[in-house]
Amino acid sequence: MIFSGIKKVRDKFNLTDDGMFVKGIVKNSRVRLNDGHNCKVLHISAPTEISTAAGEALKAFSQKPYKAKVQVDTNSVTYTFLEILTPYSAEKICQVLEGASKIIYDQNPSLPPPEEDPADDAASSKKAVNVGSVVAAIGGMVIAFAAPFLLKEWRAIKYASDLAQSIQSSCPAQIDEWTTLDSARSSLFKVYLDYTVEEFQDLEENADQIIKENFIQNLRDSGSNKELFERTIWFILTYKNVAGEELFSIKIVPVDYK
């Protein structure tokens, strides 16, 4: 299913969609955009090998205000926008697509776009699909033998597992110039996020409260987190310095963000 935000990107760049992907040509790049699990994945194929200078320019979109996870390959670049880190914005994706396609175009403006490779769609679909298939299989066995009232609890556990795995697939993720999200994991209905802060001496005294408020606001601002609000998901954020020493831990429970 193509959500409304992605449709805005489609319409702005005159792309097409097949119900799973929004794709087409922008300048001389072939682009593909799709929904992952709590993320949006933008793949851009260049007509030729991406130079070192162009690659560095393409990586700049990992910084504020975009905060995209960037992977530059020989002749393509993939941007992953994690909704749990920054509120989903079609405008941000439009800006990244416009900027990245211009960088690639300026490198070789005379070259035509690359041919479409069906294998790319298959690979992207596999990456975007729910990675919790094993959890789902085990969960299905549990449901078969459990009382009906356990269904809600199982769905929360499965959602937490899928969400943690989705975030983990993009770790480490640079949150800002000082903070890195190192890993994500789950236990029952709790999602654990581990961060490293480089310049922790400059943290404000109430940094934990500021971070908690910003995190909660991001959850509320993300338009596709409806399912999250239907679950009893806890978030445990642990911040450490570069030596691995814990600075503080933040607990966010459903009553905080619902």
PDB file of C-alpha atoms in Angstrom:
ATOM      1  CA  MET A   1       0.000   0.000   0.000  1.00  0.00           C
ATOM      2  CA  ILE A   2       1.266   3.491  -0.866  1.00  0.00           C
ATOM      3  CA  PHE A   3       0.650   5.982   1.942  1.00  0.00           C
ATOM      4  CA  SER A   4      -0.361   9.597   1.412  1.00  0.00           C
ATOM      5  CA  GLY A   5       3.057  11.046   2.249  1.00  0.00           C
ATOM      6  CA  ILE A   6       4.772   8.927  -0.390  1.00  0.00           C
ATOM      7  CA  LYS A   7       2.072   9.902  -2.880  1.00  0.00           C
ATOM      8  CA  LYS A   8       3.142  13.537  -2.397  1.00  0.00           C
ATOM      9  CA  VAL A   9       6.663  12.593  -3.456  1.00  0.00           C
ATOM     10  CA  ARG A  10       5.232  10.663  -6.410  1.00  0.00           C
ATOM     11  CA  ASP A  11       3.173  13.607  -7.607  1.00  0.00           C
ATOM     12  CA  LYS A  12       5.940  16.180  -7.180  1.00  0.00           C
ATOM     13  CA  PHE A  13       8.409  14.237  -9.345  1.00  0.00           C
ATOM     14  CA  ASN A  14       5.853  12.714 -11.760  1.00  0.00           C
ATOM     15  CA  LEU A  15       6.681   9.188 -10.630  1.00  0.00           C
ATOM     16  CA  THR A  16       4.485   6.106 -10.930  1.00  0.00           C
ATOM     17  CA  ASP A  17       3.471   3.497  -8.365  1.00  0.00           C
ATOM     18  CA  ASP A  18       2.478  -0.154  -8.547  1.00  0.00           C
ATOM     19  CA  GLY A  19       0.949  -0.384  -5.099  1.00  0.00           C
ATOM     20  CA  MET A  20       4.285  -1.297  -3.499  1.00  0.00           C
ATOM     21  CA  PHE A  21       6.880   1.083  -4.969  1.00  0.00           C
ATOM     22  CA  VAL A  22       6.890   4.662  -6.164  1.00  0.00           C
ATOM     23  CA  LYS A  23       9.471   4.797  -8.922  1.00  0.00           C
ATOM     24  CA  GLY A  24      10.650   6.539 -12.063  1.00  0.00           C
ATOM     25  CA  ILE A  25      13.284   8.906 -13.414  1.00  0.00           C
ATOM     26  CA  VAL A  26      14.541  12.104 -11.781  1.00  0.00           C
ATOM     27  CA  LYS A  27      17.111  13.948 -13.909  1.00  0.00           C
ATOM     28  CA  ASN A  28      19.286  11.032 -15.073  1.00  0.00           C
ATOM     29  CA  SER A  29      18.806   8.786 -12.020  1.00  0.00           C
ATOM     30  CA  ARG A  30      16.376   5.918 -11.573  1.00  0.00           C
ATOM     31  CA  VAL A  31      14.619   6.212  -8.205  1.00  0.00           C
ATOM     32  CA  ARG A  32      12.487   3.916  -6.087  1.00  0.00           C
ATOM     33  CA  LEU A  33      10.686   4.728  -2.824  1.00  0.00           C
ATOM     34  CA  ASN A  34       8.813   2.335  -0.592  1.00  0.00           C
ATOM     35  CA  ASP A  35       7.502   1.830   2.928  1.00  0.00           C
ATOM     36  CA  GLY A  36       9.464  -0.356   5.289  1.00  0.00           C
ATOM     37  CA  HIS A  37       8.482  -1.210   8.855  1.00  0.00           C
ATOM     38  CA  ASN A  38       8.387   2.212  10.550  1.00  0.00           C
ATOM     39  CA  CYS A  39      10.719   3.612   7.915  1.00  0.00           C
ATOM     40  CA  LYS A  40      10.794   4.927   4.363  1.00  0.00           C
ATOM     41  CA  VAL A  41      13.461   3.629   1.975  1.00  0.00           C
ATOM     42  CA  LEU A  42      14.653   5.763  -0.961  1.00  0.00           C
ATOM     43  CA  HIS A  43      16.940   4.052  -3.482  1.00  0.00           C
ATOM     44  CA  ILE A  44      18.632   6.074  -6.237  1.00  0.00           C
ATOM     45  CA  SER A  45      20.541   4.397  -9.079  1.00  0.00           C
ATOM     46  CA  ALA A  46      23.125   6.504 -10.923  1.00  0.00           C
ATOM     47  CA  PRO A  47      23.928   6.111 -14.649  1.00  0.00           C
ATOM     48  CA  THR A  48      27.586   5.465 -13.824  1.00  0.00           C
ATOM     49  CA  GLU A  49      29.943   4.865 -10.934  1.00  0.00           C
ATOM     50  CA  ILE A  50      29.593   7.418  -8.150  1.00  0.00           C
ATOM     51  CA  SER A  51      32.804   9.355  -7.585  1.00  0.00           C
ATOM     52  CA  THR A  52      34.366   9.765  -4.161  1.00  0.00           C
ATOM     53  CA  ALA A  53      33.474  13.471  -4.071  1.00  0.00           C
ATOM     54  CA  ALA A  54      29.875  12.798  -5.100  1.00  0.00           C
ATOM     55  CA  GLY A  55      29.648  10.025  -2.525  1.00  0.00           C
ATOM     56  CA  GLU A  56      30.712  12.366   0.262  1.00  0.00           C
ATOM     57  CA  ALA A  57      28.155  14.932  -0.890  1.00  0.00           C
ATOM     58  CA  LEU A  58      25.436  12.286  -0.906  1.00  0.00           C
ATOM     59  CA  LYS A  59      26.317  11.280   2.661  1.00  0.00           C
ATOM     60  CA  ALA A  60      25.663  14.838   3.863  1.00  0.00           C
ATOM     61  CA  PHE A  61      21.954  14.058   4.047  1.00  0.00           C
ATOM     62  CA  SER A  62      22.636  11.987   7.166  1.00  0.00           C
ATOM     63  CA  GLN A  63      22.921  15.266   9.078  1.00  0.00           C
ATOM     64  CA  LYS A  64      20.177  17.533  10.382  1.00  0.00           C
ATOM     65  CA  PRO A  65      17.440  18.180   9.432  1.00  0.00           C
ATOM     66  CA  TYR A  66      17.203  14.955   7.385  1.00  0.00           C
ATOM     67  CA  LYS A  67      18.862  12.383   9.691  1.00  0.00           C
ATOM     68  CA  ALA A  68      18.713   9.713   6.997  1.00  0.00           C
ATOM     69  CA  LYS A  69      20.697   6.508   7.242  1.00  0.00           C
ATOM     70  CA  VAL A  70      22.905   6.605   4.114  1.00  0.00           C
ATOM     71  CA  GLN A  71      24.494   3.735   2.217  1.00  0.00           C
ATOM     72  CA  VAL A  72      26.533   4.677  -0.859  1.00  0.00           C
ATOM     73  CA  ASP A  73      27.390   1.810  -3.220  1.00  0.00           C
ATOM     74  CA  THR A  74      29.310   1.739  -6.503  1.00  0.00           C
ATOM     75  CA  ASN A  75      26.526   3.203  -8.637  1.00  0.00           C
ATOM     76  CA  SER A  76      23.648   3.776  -6.216  1.00  0.00           C
ATOM     77  CA  VAL A  77      22.725   5.354  -2.895  1.00  0.00           C
ATOM     78  CA  THR A  78      20.055   4.273  -0.411  1.00  0.00           C
ATOM     79  CA  TYR A  79      18.470   6.575   2.182  1.00  0.00           C
ATOM     80  CA  THR A  80      16.510   5.102   5.092  1.00  0.00           C
ATOM     81  CA  PHE A  81      14.304   7.460   7.090  1.00  0.00           C
ATOM     82  CA  LEU A  82      13.552   5.991  10.526  1.00  0.00           C
ATOM     83  CA  GLU A  83      10.301   7.379  11.882  1.00  0.00           C
ATOM     84  CA  ILE A  84      11.224   6.518  15.449  1.00  0.00           C
ATOM     85  CA  LEU A  85      14.171   8.944  15.218  1.00  0.00           C
ATOM     86  CA  THR A  86      12.620  11.850  13.396  1.00  0.00           C
ATOM     87  CA  PRO A  87       8.993  12.551  12.448  1.00  0.00           C
ATOM     88  CA  TYR A  88       8.173  11.375   8.957  1.00  0.00           C
ATOM     89  CA  SER A  89       8.094  14.218   6.441  1.00  0.00           C
ATOM     90  CA  ALA A  90       7.387  13.920   2.725  1.00  0.00           C
ATOM     91  CA  GLU A  91       9.031  17.302   2.268  1.00  0.00           C
ATOM     92  CA  LYS A  92      12.316  16.029   3.722  1.00  0.00           C
ATOM     93  CA  ILE A  93      12.291  13.074   1.346  1.00  0.00           C
ATOM     94  CA  CYS A  94      11.577  15.428  -1.567  1.00  0.00           C
ATOM     95  CA  GLN A  95      14.536  17.600  -0.569  1.00  0.00           C
ATOM     96  CA  VAL A  96      16.858  14.599  -0.291  1.00  0.00           C
ATOM     97  CA  LEU A  97      15.691  13.201  -3.632  1.00  0.00           C
ATOM     98  CA  GLU A  98      16.064  16.545  -5.361  1.00  0.00           C
ATOM     99  CA  GLY A  99      19.499  17.221  -3.861  1.00  0.00           C
ATOM    100  CA  ALA A 100      20.888  13.724  -4.392  1.00  0.00           C
ATOM    101  CA  SER A 101      19.676  13.453  -7.986  1.00  0.00           C
ATOM    102  CA  LYS A 102      21.299  16.829  -8.732  1.00  0.00           C
ATOM    103  CA  ILE A 103      24.621  15.669  -7.276  1.00  0.00           C
ATOM    104  CA  ILE A 104      24.511  12.582  -9.491  1.00  0.00           C
ATOM    105  CA  TYR A 105      23.388  14.588 -12.548  1.00  0.00           C
ATOM    106  CA  ASP A 106      26.146  17.184 -12.128  1.00  0.00           C
ATOM    107  CA  GLN A 107      28.724  14.389 -12.143  1.00  0.00           C
ATOM    108  CA  ASN A 108      27.709  13.229 -15.666  1.00  0.00           C
ATOM    109  CA  PRO A 109      24.887  15.370 -17.115  1.00  0.00           C
ATOM    110  CA  SER A 110      25.117  13.838 -20.601  1.00  0.00           C
ATOM    111  CA  LEU A 111      24.484  10.232 -19.529  1.00  0.00           C
ATOM    112  CA  PRO A 112      21.005   8.675 -19.766  1.00  0.00           C
ATOM    113  CA  PRO A 113      19.429   7.015 -16.705  1.00  0.00           C
ATOM    114  CA  PRO A 114      20.275   3.360 -16.045  1.00  0.00           C
ATOM    115  CA  GLU A 115      17.994   0.559 -17.194  1.00  0.00           C
ATOM    116  CA  GLU A 116      15.469  -0.758 -14.687  1.00  0.00           C
ATOM    117  CA  ASP A 117      16.589  -3.905 -12.872  1.00  0.00           C
ATOM    118  CA  PRO A 118      13.670  -6.055 -11.583  1.00  0.00           C
ATOM    119  CA  ALA A 119      16.047  -7.643  -9.076  1.00  0.00           C
ATOM    120  CA  ASP A 120      16.348  -4.275  -7.345  1.00  0.00           C
ATOM    121  CA  ASP A 121      12.623  -4.237  -6.583  1.00  0.00           C
ATOM    122  CA  ALA A 122      12.784  -7.764  -5.211  1.00  0.00           C
ATOM    123  CA  ALA A 123      15.736  -6.911  -2.982  1.00  0.00           C
ATOM    124  CA  SER A 124      14.128  -3.724  -1.734  1.00  0.00           C
ATOM    125  CA  SER A 125      10.852  -5.475  -1.046  1.00  0.00           C
ATOM    126  CA  LYS A 126      12.678  -8.124   0.957  1.00  0.00           C
ATOM    127  CA  LYS A 127      14.453  -5.452   2.978  1.00  0.00           C
ATOM    128  CA  ALA A 128      11.290  -3.463   3.614  1.00  0.00           C
ATOM    129  CA  VAL A 129       9.099  -6.399   4.587  1.00  0.00           C
ATOM    130  CA  ASN A 130       8.554  -7.242   8.235  1.00  0.00           C
ATOM    131  CA  VAL A 131      11.740  -8.915   9.439  1.00  0.00           C
ATOM    132  CA  GLY A 132       9.999 -10.643  12.315  1.00  0.00           C
ATOM    133  CA  SER A 133       8.888 -13.754  10.391  1.00  0.00           C
ATOM    134  CA  VAL A 134      10.457 -16.117  12.917  1.00  0.00           C
ATOM    135  CA  VAL A 135       8.799 -14.266  15.762  1.00  0.00           C
ATOM    136  CA  ALA A 136       5.497 -14.446  13.875  1.00  0.00           C
ATOM    137  CA  ALA A 137       5.830 -18.205  13.387  1.00  0.00           C
ATOM    138  CA  ILE A 138       6.540 -18.809  17.058  1.00  0.00           C
ATOM    139  CA  GLY A 139       3.796 -16.374  18.011  1.00  0.00           C
ATOM    140  CA  GLY A 140       1.324 -18.256  15.840  1.00  0.00           C
ATOM    141  CA  MET A 141       2.032 -21.439  17.787  1.00  0.00           C
ATOM    142  CA  VAL A 142       1.498 -19.596  21.049  1.00  0.00           C
ATOM    143  CA  ILE A 143      -1.823 -18.155  19.890  1.00  0.00           C
ATOM    144  CA  ALA A 144      -3.037 -21.579  18.890  1.00  0.00           C
ATOM    145  CA  PHE A 145      -2.757 -22.797  22.467  1.00  0.00           C
ATOM    146  CA  ALA A 146      -3.269 -19.567  24.422  1.00  0.00           C
ATOM    147  CA  ALA A 147      -6.482 -18.116  25.741  1.00  0.00           C
ATOM    148  CA  PRO A 148      -8.033 -15.378  23.541  1.00  0.00           C
ATOM    149  CA  PHE A 149      -7.288 -12.653  26.083  1.00  0.00           C
ATOM    150  CA  LEU A 150      -3.551 -13.155  25.430  1.00  0.00           C
ATOM    151  CA  LEU A 151      -3.909 -11.952  21.831  1.00  0.00           C
ATOM    152  CA  LYS A 152      -3.474  -8.270  22.712  1.00  0.00           C
ATOM    153  CA  GLU A 153      -0.352  -8.985  24.765  1.00  0.00           C
ATOM    154  CA  TRP A 154       1.141 -11.122  22.005  1.00  0.00           C
ATOM    155  CA  ARG A 155       0.548  -8.399  19.422  1.00  0.00           C
ATOM    156  CA  ALA A 156       2.375  -5.896  21.634  1.00  0.00           C
ATOM    157  CA  ILE A 157       5.328  -8.273  22.039  1.00  0.00           C
ATOM    158  CA  LYS A 158       5.476  -8.937  18.308  1.00  0.00           C
ATOM    159  CA  TYR A 159       5.220  -5.229  17.498  1.00  0.00           C
ATOM    160  CA  ALA A 160       8.076  -4.446  19.909  1.00  0.00           C
ATOM    161  CA  SER A 161      10.206  -7.174  18.339  1.00  0.00           C
ATOM    162  CA  ASP A 162       9.540  -5.988  14.773  1.00  0.00           C
ATOM    163  CA  LEU A 163      10.170  -2.375  15.698  1.00  0.00           C
ATOM    164  CA  ALA A 164      13.470  -3.142  17.438  1.00  0.00           C
ATOM    165  CA  GLN A 165      14.678  -5.243  14.506  1.00  0.00           C
ATOM    166  CA  SER A 166      13.743  -2.503  12.049  1.00  0.00           C
ATOM    167  CA  ILE A 167      15.703   0.089  14.023  1.00  0.00           C
ATOM    168  CA  GLN A 168      18.631  -2.288  14.534  1.00  0.00           C
ATOM    169  CA  SER A 169      18.914  -2.792  10.771  1.00  0.00           C
ATOM    170  CA  SER A 170      19.886   0.886  10.457  1.00  0.00           C
ATOM    171  CA  CYS A 171      22.275   1.001  13.417  1.00  0.00           C
ATOM    172  CA  PRO A 172      24.597   2.655  14.086  1.00  0.00           C
ATOM    173  CA  ALA A 173      22.577   5.778  13.277  1.00  0.00           C
ATOM    174  CA  GLN A 174      23.923   9.301  13.738  1.00  0.00           C
ATOM    175  CA  ILE A 175      21.292  11.278  15.663  1.00  0.00           C
ATOM    176  CA  ASP A 176      23.277  14.516  15.853  1.00  0.00           C
ATOM    177  CA  GLU A 177      26.934  15.529  15.854  1.00  0.00           C
ATOM    178  CA  TRP A 178      27.445  14.157  19.377  1.00  0.00           C
ATOM    179  CA  THR A 179      24.983  11.287  19.648  1.00  0.00           C
ATOM    180  CA  THR A 180      24.886   7.860  17.989  1.00  0.00           C
ATOM    181  CA  LEU A 181      22.170   5.237  18.292  1.00  0.00           C
ATOM    182  CA  ASP A 182      24.284   2.082  18.681  1.00  0.00           C
ATOM    183  CA  SER A 183      21.724  -0.678  18.925  1.00  0.00           C
ATOM    184  CA  ALA A 184      18.099  -1.640  19.459  1.00  0.00           C
ATOM    185  CA  ARG A 185      16.622  -4.775  20.973  1.00  0.00           C
ATOM    186  CA  SER A 186      13.393  -5.895  22.591  1.00  0.00           C
ATOM    187  CA  SER A 187      12.233  -7.968  25.519  1.00  0.00           C
ATOM    188  CA  LEU A 188       8.528  -8.742  25.690  1.00  0.00           C
ATOM    189  CA  PHE A 189       6.773  -5.398  25.100  1.00  0.00           C
ATOM    190  CA  LYS A 190       9.835  -3.250  25.841  1.00  0.00           C
ATOM    191  CA  VAL A 191      12.154  -1.688  23.241  1.00  0.00           C
ATOM    192  CA  TYR A 192      15.680  -0.911  24.434  1.00  0.00           C
ATOM    193  CA  LEU A 193      17.659   1.799  22.621  1.00  0.00           C
ATOM    194  CA  ASP A 194      21.358   2.257  23.443  1.00  0.00           C
ATOM    195  CA  TYR A 195      23.075   5.566  22.673  1.00  0.00           C
ATOM    196  CA  THR A 196      26.630   6.897  22.882  1.00  0.00           C
ATOM    197  CA  VAL A 197      27.263  10.586  23.610  1.00  0.00           C
ATOM    198  CA  GLU A 198      30.685  12.016  22.765  1.00  0.00           C
ATOM    199  CA  GLU A 199      30.607  15.459  24.395  1.00  0.00           C
ATOM    200  CA  PHE A 200      28.654  14.466  27.491  1.00  0.00           C
ATOM    201  CA  GLN A 201      30.376  17.172  29.579  1.00  0.00           C
ATOM    202  CA  ASP A 202      28.296  19.742  27.715  1.00  0.00           C
ATOM    203  CA  LEU A 203      24.978  18.092  28.542  1.00  0.00           C
ATOM    204  CA  GLU A 204      22.517  20.235  30.435  1.00  0.00           C
ATOM    205  CA  GLU A 205      21.582  19.177  33.961  1.00  0.00           C
ATOM    206  CA  ASN A 206      18.086  18.216  32.830  1.00  0.00           C
ATOM    207  CA  ALA A 207      19.256  16.613  29.567  1.00  0.00           C
ATOM    208  CA  ASP A 208      17.395  13.395  30.334  1.00  0.00           C
ATOM    209  CA  GLN A 209      14.099  15.252  30.687  1.00  0.00           C
ATOM    210  CA  ILE A 210      14.690  17.235  27.471  1.00  0.00           C
ATOM    211  CA  ILE A 211      15.508  14.043  25.559  1.00  0.00           C
ATOM    212  CA  LYS A 212      12.428  12.319  26.959  1.00  0.00           C
ATOM    213  CA  GLU A 213      10.152  15.192  25.931  1.00  0.00           C
ATOM    214  CA  ASN A 214      11.652  15.326  22.416  1.00  0.00           C
ATOM    215  CA  PHE A 215      11.341  11.561  21.989  1.00  0.00           C
ATOM    216  CA  ILE A 216       7.703  11.606  23.059  1.00  0.00           C
ATOM    217  CA  GLN A 217       6.976  14.506  20.706  1.00  0.00           C
ATOM    218  CA  ASN A 218       8.578  12.585  17.820  1.00  0.00           C
ATOM    219  CA  LEU A 219       6.321   9.620  18.567  1.00  0.00           C
ATOM    220  CA  ARG A 220       3.248  11.831  18.553  1.00  0.00           C
ATOM    221  CA  ASP A 221       4.271  13.735  15.418  1.00  0.00           C
ATOM    222  CA  SER A 222       4.870  10.642  13.313  1.00  0.00           C
ATOM    223  CA  GLY A 223       1.725  10.169  11.267  1.00  0.00           C
ATOM    224  CA  SER A 224       2.223   6.414  10.802  1.00  0.00           C
ATOM    225  CA  ASN A 225       2.561   5.484  14.479  1.00  0.00           C
ATOM    226  CA  LYS A 226      -1.133   4.698  14.889  1.00  0.00           C
ATOM    227  CA  GLU A 227      -0.359   1.050  15.558  1.00  0.00           C
ATOM    228  CA  LEU A 228       2.114   2.041  18.265  1.00  0.00           C
ATOM    229  CA  PHE A 229      -0.611   3.873  20.177  1.00  0.00           C
ATOM    230  CA  GLU A 230      -2.719   0.710  20.125  1.00  0.00           C
ATOM    231  CA  ARG A 231       0.038  -1.283  21.850  1.00  0.00           C
ATOM    232  CA  THR A 232       1.455  -1.118  25.380  1.00  0.00           C
ATOM    233  CA  ILE A 233       5.026  -0.480  24.256  1.00  0.00           C
ATOM    234  CA  TRP A 234       7.699   0.757  26.656  1.00  0.00           C
ATOM    235  CA  PHE A 235      10.909   2.448  25.519  1.00  0.00           C
ATOM    236  CA  ILE A 236      14.083   2.246  27.605  1.00  0.00           C
ATOM    237  CA  LEU A 237      16.748   4.716  26.414  1.00  0.00           C
ATOM    238  CA  THR A 238      20.253   4.254  27.834  1.00  0.00           C
ATOM    239  CA  TYR A 239      22.939   6.888  27.258  1.00  0.00           C
ATOM    240  CA  LYS A 240      26.642   6.091  27.712  1.00  0.00           C
ATOM    241  CA  ASN A 241      29.883   7.956  27.137  1.00  0.00           C
ATOM    242  CA  VAL A 242      32.554   6.759  24.700  1.00  0.00           C
ATOM    243  CA  ALA A 243      34.133   4.692  27.486  1.00  0.00           C
ATOM    244  CA  GLY A 244      30.916   2.726  27.839  1.00  0.00           C
ATOM    245  CA  GLU A 245      29.980   4.216  31.205  1.00  0.00           C
ATOM    246  CA  GLU A 246      26.283   4.819  31.703  1.00  0.00           C
ATOM    247  CA  LEU A 247      25.299   8.481  31.997  1.00  0.00           C
ATOM    248  CA  PHE A 248      21.564   8.052  32.516  1.00  0.00           C
ATOM    249  CA  SER A 249      18.595   5.925  31.514  1.00  0.00           C
ATOM    250  CA  ILE A 250      15.137   7.100  30.449  1.00  0.00           C
ATOM    251  CA  LYS A 251      11.943   5.087  30.711  1.00  0.00           C
ATOM    252  CA  ILE A 252       8.990   5.997  28.493  1.00  0.00           C
ATOM    253  CA  VAL A 253       5.712   4.178  29.115  1.00  0.00           C
ATOM    254  CA  PRO A 254       2.450   4.307  27.121  1.00  0.00           C
ATOM    255  CA  VAL A 255       0.825   6.838  29.431  1.00  0.00           C
ATOM    256  CA  ASP A 256       3.644   9.255  28.522  1.00  0.00           C
ATOM    257  CA  TYR A 257       2.895   9.387  24.794  1.00  0.00           C
ATOM    258  CA  LYS A 258      -0.741   8.344  24.411  1.00  0.00           C
TER     259      LYS A 258
END
